[in-house]
Every structure is written in structure tokens, then in C-alpha cells.
PDB file of C-alpha atoms in Angstrom:
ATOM      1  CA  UNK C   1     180.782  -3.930  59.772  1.00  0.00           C
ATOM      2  CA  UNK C   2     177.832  -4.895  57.690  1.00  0.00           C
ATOM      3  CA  UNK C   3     174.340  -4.509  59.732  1.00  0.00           C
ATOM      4  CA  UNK C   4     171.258  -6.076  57.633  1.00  0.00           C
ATOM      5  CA  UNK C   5     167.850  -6.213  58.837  1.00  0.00           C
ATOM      6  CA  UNK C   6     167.908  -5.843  62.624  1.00  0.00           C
ATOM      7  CA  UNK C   7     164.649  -5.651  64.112  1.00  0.00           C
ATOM      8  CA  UNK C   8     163.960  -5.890  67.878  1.00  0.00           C
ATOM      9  CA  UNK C   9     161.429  -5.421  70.108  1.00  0.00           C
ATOM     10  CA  UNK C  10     160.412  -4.622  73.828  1.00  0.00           C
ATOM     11  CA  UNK C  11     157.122  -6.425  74.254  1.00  0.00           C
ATOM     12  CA  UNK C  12     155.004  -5.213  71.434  1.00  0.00           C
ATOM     13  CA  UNK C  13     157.078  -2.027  71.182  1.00  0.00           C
ATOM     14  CA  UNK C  14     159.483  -2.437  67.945  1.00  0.00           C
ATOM     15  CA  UNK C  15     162.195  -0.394  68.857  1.00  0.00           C
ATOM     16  CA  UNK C  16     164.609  -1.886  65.906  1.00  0.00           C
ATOM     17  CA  UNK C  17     162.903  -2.439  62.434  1.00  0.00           C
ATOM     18  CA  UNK C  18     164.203  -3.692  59.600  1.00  0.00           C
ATOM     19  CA  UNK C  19     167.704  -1.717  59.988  1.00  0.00           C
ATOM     20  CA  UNK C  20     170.912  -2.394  57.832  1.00  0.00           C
ATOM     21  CA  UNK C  21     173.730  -0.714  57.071  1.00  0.00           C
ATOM     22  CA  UNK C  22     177.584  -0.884  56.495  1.00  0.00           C
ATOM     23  CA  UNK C  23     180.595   0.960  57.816  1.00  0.00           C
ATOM     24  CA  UNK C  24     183.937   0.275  56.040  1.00  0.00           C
ATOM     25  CA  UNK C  25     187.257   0.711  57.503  1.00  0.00           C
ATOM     26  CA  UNK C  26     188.128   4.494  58.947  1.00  0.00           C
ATOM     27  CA  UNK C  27     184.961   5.501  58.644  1.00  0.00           C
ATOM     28  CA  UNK C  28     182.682   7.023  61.300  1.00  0.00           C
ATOM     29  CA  UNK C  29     179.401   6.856  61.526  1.00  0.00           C
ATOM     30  CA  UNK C  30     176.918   8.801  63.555  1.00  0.00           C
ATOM     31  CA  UNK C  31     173.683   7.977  64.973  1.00  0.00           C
ATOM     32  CA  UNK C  32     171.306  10.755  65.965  1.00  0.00           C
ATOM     33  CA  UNK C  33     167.864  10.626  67.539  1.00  0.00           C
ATOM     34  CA  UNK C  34     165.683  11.418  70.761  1.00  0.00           C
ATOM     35  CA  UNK C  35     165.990   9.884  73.728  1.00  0.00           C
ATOM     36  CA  UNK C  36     164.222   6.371  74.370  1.00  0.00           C
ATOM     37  CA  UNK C  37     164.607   5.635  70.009  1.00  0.00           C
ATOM     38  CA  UNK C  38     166.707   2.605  70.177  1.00  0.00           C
ATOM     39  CA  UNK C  39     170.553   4.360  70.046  1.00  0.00           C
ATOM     40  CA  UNK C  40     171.614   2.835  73.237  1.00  0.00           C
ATOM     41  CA  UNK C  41     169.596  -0.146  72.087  1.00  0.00           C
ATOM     42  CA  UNK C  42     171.396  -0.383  68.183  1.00  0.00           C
ATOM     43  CA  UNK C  43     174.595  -0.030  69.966  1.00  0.00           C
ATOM     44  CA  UNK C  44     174.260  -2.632  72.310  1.00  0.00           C
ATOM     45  CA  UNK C  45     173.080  -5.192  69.686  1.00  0.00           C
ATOM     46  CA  UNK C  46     175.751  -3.933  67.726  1.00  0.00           C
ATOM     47  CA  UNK C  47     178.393  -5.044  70.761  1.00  0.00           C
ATOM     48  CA  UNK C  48     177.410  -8.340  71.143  1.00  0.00           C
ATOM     49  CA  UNK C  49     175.398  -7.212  74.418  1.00  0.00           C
ATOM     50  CA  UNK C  50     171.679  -8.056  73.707  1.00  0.00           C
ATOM     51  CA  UNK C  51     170.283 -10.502  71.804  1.00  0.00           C
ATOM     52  CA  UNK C  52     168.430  -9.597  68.229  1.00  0.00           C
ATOM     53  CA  UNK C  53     164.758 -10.776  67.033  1.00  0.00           C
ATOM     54  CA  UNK C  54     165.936 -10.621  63.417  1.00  0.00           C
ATOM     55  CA  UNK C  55     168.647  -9.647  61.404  1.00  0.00           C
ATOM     56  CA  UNK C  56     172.283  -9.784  61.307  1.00  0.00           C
ATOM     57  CA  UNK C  57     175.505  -8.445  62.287  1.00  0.00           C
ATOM     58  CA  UNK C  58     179.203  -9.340  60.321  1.00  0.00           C
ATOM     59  CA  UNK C  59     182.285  -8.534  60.765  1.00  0.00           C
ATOM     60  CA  UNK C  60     185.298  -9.627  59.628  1.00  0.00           C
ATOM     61  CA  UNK C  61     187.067 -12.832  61.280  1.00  0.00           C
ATOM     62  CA  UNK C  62     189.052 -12.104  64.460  1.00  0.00           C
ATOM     63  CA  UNK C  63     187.381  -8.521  64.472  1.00  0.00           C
ATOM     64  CA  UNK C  64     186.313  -7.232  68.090  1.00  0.00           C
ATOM     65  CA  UNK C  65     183.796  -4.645  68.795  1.00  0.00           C
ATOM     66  CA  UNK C  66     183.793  -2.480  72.128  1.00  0.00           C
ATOM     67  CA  UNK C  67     181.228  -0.109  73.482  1.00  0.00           C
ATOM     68  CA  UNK C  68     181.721   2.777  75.821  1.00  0.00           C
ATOM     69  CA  UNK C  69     178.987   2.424  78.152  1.00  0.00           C
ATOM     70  CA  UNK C  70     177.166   5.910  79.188  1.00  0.00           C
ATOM     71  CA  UNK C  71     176.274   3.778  82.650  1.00  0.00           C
ATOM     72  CA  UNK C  72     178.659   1.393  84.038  1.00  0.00           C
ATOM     73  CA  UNK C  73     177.960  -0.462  87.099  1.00  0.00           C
ATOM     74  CA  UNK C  74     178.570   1.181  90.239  1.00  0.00           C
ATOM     75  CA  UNK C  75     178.436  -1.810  92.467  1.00  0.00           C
ATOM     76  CA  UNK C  76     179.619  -5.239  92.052  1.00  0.00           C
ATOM     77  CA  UNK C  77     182.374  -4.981  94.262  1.00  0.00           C
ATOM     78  CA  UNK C  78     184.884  -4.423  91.142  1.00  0.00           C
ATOM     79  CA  UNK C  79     187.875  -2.008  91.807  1.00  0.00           C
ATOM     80  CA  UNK C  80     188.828   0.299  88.691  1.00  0.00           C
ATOM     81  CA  UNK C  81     191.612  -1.885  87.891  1.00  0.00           C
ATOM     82  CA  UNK C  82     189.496  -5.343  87.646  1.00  0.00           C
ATOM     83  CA  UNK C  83     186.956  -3.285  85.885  1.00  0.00           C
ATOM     84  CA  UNK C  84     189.405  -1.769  83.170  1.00  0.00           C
ATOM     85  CA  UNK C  85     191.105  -5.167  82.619  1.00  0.00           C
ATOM     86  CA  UNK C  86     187.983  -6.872  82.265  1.00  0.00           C
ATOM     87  CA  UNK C  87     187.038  -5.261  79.037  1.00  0.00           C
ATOM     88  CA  UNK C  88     189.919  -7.066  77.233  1.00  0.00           C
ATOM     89  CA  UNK C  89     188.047 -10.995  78.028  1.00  0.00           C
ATOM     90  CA  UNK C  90     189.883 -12.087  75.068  1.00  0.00           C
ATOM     91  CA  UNK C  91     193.425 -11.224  76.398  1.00  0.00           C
ATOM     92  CA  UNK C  92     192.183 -13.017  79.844  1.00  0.00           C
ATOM     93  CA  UNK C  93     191.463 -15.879  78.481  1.00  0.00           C
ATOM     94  CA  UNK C  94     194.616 -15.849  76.369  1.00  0.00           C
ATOM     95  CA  UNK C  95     196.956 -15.431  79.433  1.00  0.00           C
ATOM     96  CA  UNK C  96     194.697 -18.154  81.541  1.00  0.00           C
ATOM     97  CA  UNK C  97     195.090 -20.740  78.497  1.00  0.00           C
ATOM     98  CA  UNK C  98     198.600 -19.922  78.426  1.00  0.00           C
ATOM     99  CA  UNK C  99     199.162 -20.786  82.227  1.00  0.00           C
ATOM    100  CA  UNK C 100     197.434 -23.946  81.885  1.00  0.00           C
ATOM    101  CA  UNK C 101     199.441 -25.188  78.763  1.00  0.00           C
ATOM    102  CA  UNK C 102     202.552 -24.192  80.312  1.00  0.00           C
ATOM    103  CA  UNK C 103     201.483 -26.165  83.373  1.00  0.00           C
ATOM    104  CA  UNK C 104     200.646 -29.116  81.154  1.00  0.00           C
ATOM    105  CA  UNK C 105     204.001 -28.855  79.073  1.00  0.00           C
ATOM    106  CA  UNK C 106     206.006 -28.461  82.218  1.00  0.00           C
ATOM    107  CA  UNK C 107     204.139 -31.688  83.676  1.00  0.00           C
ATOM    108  CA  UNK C 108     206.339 -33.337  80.005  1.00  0.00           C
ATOM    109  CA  UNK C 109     202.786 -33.247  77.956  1.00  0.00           C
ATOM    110  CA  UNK C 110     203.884 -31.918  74.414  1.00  0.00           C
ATOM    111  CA  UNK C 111     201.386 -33.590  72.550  1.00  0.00           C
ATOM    112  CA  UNK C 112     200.512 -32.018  69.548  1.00  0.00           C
ATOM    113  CA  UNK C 113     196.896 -31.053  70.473  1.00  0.00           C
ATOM    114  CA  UNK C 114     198.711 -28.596  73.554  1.00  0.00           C
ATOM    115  CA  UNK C 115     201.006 -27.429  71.282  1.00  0.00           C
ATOM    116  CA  UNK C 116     198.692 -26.506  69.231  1.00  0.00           C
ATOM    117  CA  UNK C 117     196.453 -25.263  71.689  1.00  0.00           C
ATOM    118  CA  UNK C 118     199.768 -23.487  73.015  1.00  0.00           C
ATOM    119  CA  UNK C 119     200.007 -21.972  69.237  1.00  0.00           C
ATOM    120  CA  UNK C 120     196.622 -20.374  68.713  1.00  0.00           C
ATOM    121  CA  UNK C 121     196.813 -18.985  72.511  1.00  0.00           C
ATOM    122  CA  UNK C 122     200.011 -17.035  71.824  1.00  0.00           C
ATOM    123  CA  UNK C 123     198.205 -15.942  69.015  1.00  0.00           C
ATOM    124  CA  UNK C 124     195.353 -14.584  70.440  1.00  0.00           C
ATOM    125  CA  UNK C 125     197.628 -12.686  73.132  1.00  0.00           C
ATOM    126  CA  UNK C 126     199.772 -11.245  70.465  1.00  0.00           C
ATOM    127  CA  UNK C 127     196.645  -9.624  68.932  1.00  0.00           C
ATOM    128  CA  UNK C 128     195.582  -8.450  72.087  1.00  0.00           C
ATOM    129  CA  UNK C 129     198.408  -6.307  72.907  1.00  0.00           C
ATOM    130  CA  UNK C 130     200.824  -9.077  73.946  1.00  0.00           C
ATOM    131  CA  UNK C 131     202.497  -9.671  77.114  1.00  0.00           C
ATOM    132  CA  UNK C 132     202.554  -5.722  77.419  1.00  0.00           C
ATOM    133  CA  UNK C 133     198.526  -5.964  77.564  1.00  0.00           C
ATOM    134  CA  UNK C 134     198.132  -4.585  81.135  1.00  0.00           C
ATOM    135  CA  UNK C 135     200.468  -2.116  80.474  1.00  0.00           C
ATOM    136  CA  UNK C 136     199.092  -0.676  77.737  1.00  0.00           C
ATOM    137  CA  UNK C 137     195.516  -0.509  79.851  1.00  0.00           C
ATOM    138  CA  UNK C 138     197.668   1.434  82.748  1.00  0.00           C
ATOM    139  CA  UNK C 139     199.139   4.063  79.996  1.00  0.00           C
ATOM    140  CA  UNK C 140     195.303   4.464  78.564  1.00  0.00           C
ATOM    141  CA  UNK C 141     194.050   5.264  82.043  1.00  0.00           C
ATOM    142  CA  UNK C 142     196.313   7.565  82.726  1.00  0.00           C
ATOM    143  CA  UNK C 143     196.549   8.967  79.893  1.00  0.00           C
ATOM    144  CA  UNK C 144     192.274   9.854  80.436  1.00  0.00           C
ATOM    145  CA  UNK C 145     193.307  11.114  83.890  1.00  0.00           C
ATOM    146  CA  UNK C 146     192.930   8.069  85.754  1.00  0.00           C
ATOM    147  CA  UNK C 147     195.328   8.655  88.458  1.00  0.00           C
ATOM    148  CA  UNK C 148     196.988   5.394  89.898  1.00  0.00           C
ATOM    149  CA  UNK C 149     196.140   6.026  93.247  1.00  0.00           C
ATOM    150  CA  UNK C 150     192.944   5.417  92.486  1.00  0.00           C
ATOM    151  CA  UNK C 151     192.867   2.018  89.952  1.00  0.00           C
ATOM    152  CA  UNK C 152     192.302  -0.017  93.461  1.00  0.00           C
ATOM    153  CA  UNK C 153     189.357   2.100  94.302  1.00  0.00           C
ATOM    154  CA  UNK C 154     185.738   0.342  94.027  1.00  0.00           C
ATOM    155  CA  UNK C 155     183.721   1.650  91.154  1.00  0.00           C
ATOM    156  CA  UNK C 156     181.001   2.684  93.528  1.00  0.00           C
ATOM    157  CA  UNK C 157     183.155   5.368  95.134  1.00  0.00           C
ATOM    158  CA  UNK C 158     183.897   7.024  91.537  1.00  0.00           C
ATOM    159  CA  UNK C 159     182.135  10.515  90.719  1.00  0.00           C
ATOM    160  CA  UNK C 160     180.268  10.689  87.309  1.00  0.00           C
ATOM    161  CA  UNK C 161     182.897  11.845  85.484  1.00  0.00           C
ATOM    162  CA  UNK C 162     185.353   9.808  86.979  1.00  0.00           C
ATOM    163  CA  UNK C 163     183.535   6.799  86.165  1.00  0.00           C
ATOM    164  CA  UNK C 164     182.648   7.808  82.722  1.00  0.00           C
ATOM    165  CA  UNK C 165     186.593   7.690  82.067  1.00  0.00           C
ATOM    166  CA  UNK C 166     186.985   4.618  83.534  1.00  0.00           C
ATOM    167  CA  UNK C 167     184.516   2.858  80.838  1.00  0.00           C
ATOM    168  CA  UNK C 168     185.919   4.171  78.474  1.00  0.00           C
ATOM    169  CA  UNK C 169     189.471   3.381  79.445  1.00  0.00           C
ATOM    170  CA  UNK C 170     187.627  -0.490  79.370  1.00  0.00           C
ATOM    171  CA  UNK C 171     186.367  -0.033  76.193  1.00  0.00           C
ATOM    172  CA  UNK C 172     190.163   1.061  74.950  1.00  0.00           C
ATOM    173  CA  UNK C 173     191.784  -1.840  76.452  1.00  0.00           C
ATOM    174  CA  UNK C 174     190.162  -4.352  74.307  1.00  0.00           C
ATOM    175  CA  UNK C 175     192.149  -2.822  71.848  1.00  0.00           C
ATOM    176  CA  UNK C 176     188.849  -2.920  69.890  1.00  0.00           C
ATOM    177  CA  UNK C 177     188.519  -2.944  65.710  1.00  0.00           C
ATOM    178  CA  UNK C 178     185.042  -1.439  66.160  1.00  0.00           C
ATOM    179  CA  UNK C 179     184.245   1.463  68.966  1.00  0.00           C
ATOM    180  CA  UNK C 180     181.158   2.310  70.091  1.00  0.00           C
ATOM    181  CA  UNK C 181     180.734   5.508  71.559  1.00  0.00           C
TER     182      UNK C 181
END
């Protein structure tokens, strides 16, 4: 990940200036400050989540980024499952693509534009985990203790703890190249 010159701002509070950096692969990288500097702020620019006023982030092609989020919703009507799941929007997509274009090719269209379309879908669910996907999402919640009597549960009747597991078992199922903790 190569950060260079982020810079944002909260009315005429700058709570990003001129920031740049770069993390190459296996490494970890801390960031450490009081409350209300811009961590939670960095990391969310750093996810895709808020817009910048400056500056860039790159990653390599195809590369996803996922952030652990220290307060997921509590309301929304999502269950722990949905919520999970949700995480992996890429893999989603992948499977809802794939449905259509199978739809299409079963209606006799194999032109080469759904075949292609077909192609680079496959793809895209083969780097997310494959048709195994879901499964692998189950295994990661219970392997952080998620029990599956509770995956149907609305997020809003989660404890604290319980709900901090949950994000992160969202932020796992991305199968993410970047993690943001």
C-alpha cells in the first residue's frame, strides 16, 4: 500500500495533513495517538470509506482492503449472518453475475460478450474464496466464538463483545489483502 499526501479536513479542522507512507507485503504497521487525532479517520480513508481532500491511496490491481470497525451498526435490521456476508461485496456480486449469465446462457445466449462476462465473473469468485465462500465465513465465525445459534440473530440484540467479533468476522470474510484493525 503506498499512502502519499492525504490531507483531510472537518470544517476548518485539518485532521489529515500532508500524510504518506508505504507498507510492503507482511509487514505491519502501527498507528498510535490520542483519541479524536485522525486514527479512526486515516483508517477509514485508507478502506475506501470516506472520501479524501487531497492525496492518494495505491494498491496493487485486484488488491482489497478491509477494516474492522470498533462500532458497527446496531440497527438496520441486519441479522449476524447478512451482516458477516456482506463484508465480502465482491464475492456477492460475483455469485449474482454468475446467476444472471447462467440464466442468459440457459435462455441459448452464448455470445461472446456473456461468455466473457461469464469468464471474468468466475474469476472474481475464485479469488474470493470460490464456491466455498460462505463456508469459509461460517468456519471464521465460529472459529471467533460466534456460535451458530446465533448468526440469525439481529445485530441490535448482540452484547459489545459479541458484536465486536462479529465485525471482525466481516472484515475476515472479504478475504482481505490489506486489514485494518
Amino acid at each position: 500500500m503506498q499512502v502519499t499526501r492525504l490531507s483531510k479536513r472537518y470544517g476548518d479542522r485539518p485532521i489529515l495533513d500532508d500524510v504518506s507512507f508505504r507498507v510492503g507485503s507482511g509487514e505491519r504497521l502501527a498507528v498510535v495517538g490520542r483519541n479524536g487525532e485522525g486514527k479512526t479517520t486515516l483508517l477509514r480513508a485508507l478502506s475506501g470509506e470516506i472520501g479524501l481532500d487531497g492525496g492518494s491511496v495505491s494498491l496493487a490491481k485486484g488488491e482489497r482492503v478491509a477494516i474492522h470497525d470498533q462500532r458497527p451498526p446496531r440497527s438496520g435490521g441486519e441479522s449476524v449472518r447478512e451482516y458477516v456476508l456482506a463484508g465480502a461485496p465482491h464475492a456477492l456480486a460475483a455469485e449474482e453475475a454468475l446467476a444472471r449469465l447462467q440464466a442468459r446462457m440457459a435462455d441459448g445466449d452464448t455470445s461472446e460478450g456473456v461468455m466473457g462476462a461469464y469468464e471474468r465473473a468466475t474469476a472474481e469468485l475464485e479469488r474470493a474464496g470460490g464456491w466455498d465462500w460462505r463456508v469459509s465465513a461460517e468456519r471464521t465465525m465460529r472459529g471467533l466464538g460466534i456460535v451458530e445459534g446465533h448468526w440469525d440473530q439481529q445485530l441490535d440484540s448482540l452484547s459489545g463483545g459479541e458484536l465486536t467479533r462479529v465485525s471482525l468476522a466481516r472484515a475476515l470474510a472479504s478475504n482481505p489483502d490489506v486489514l485494518l484493525l
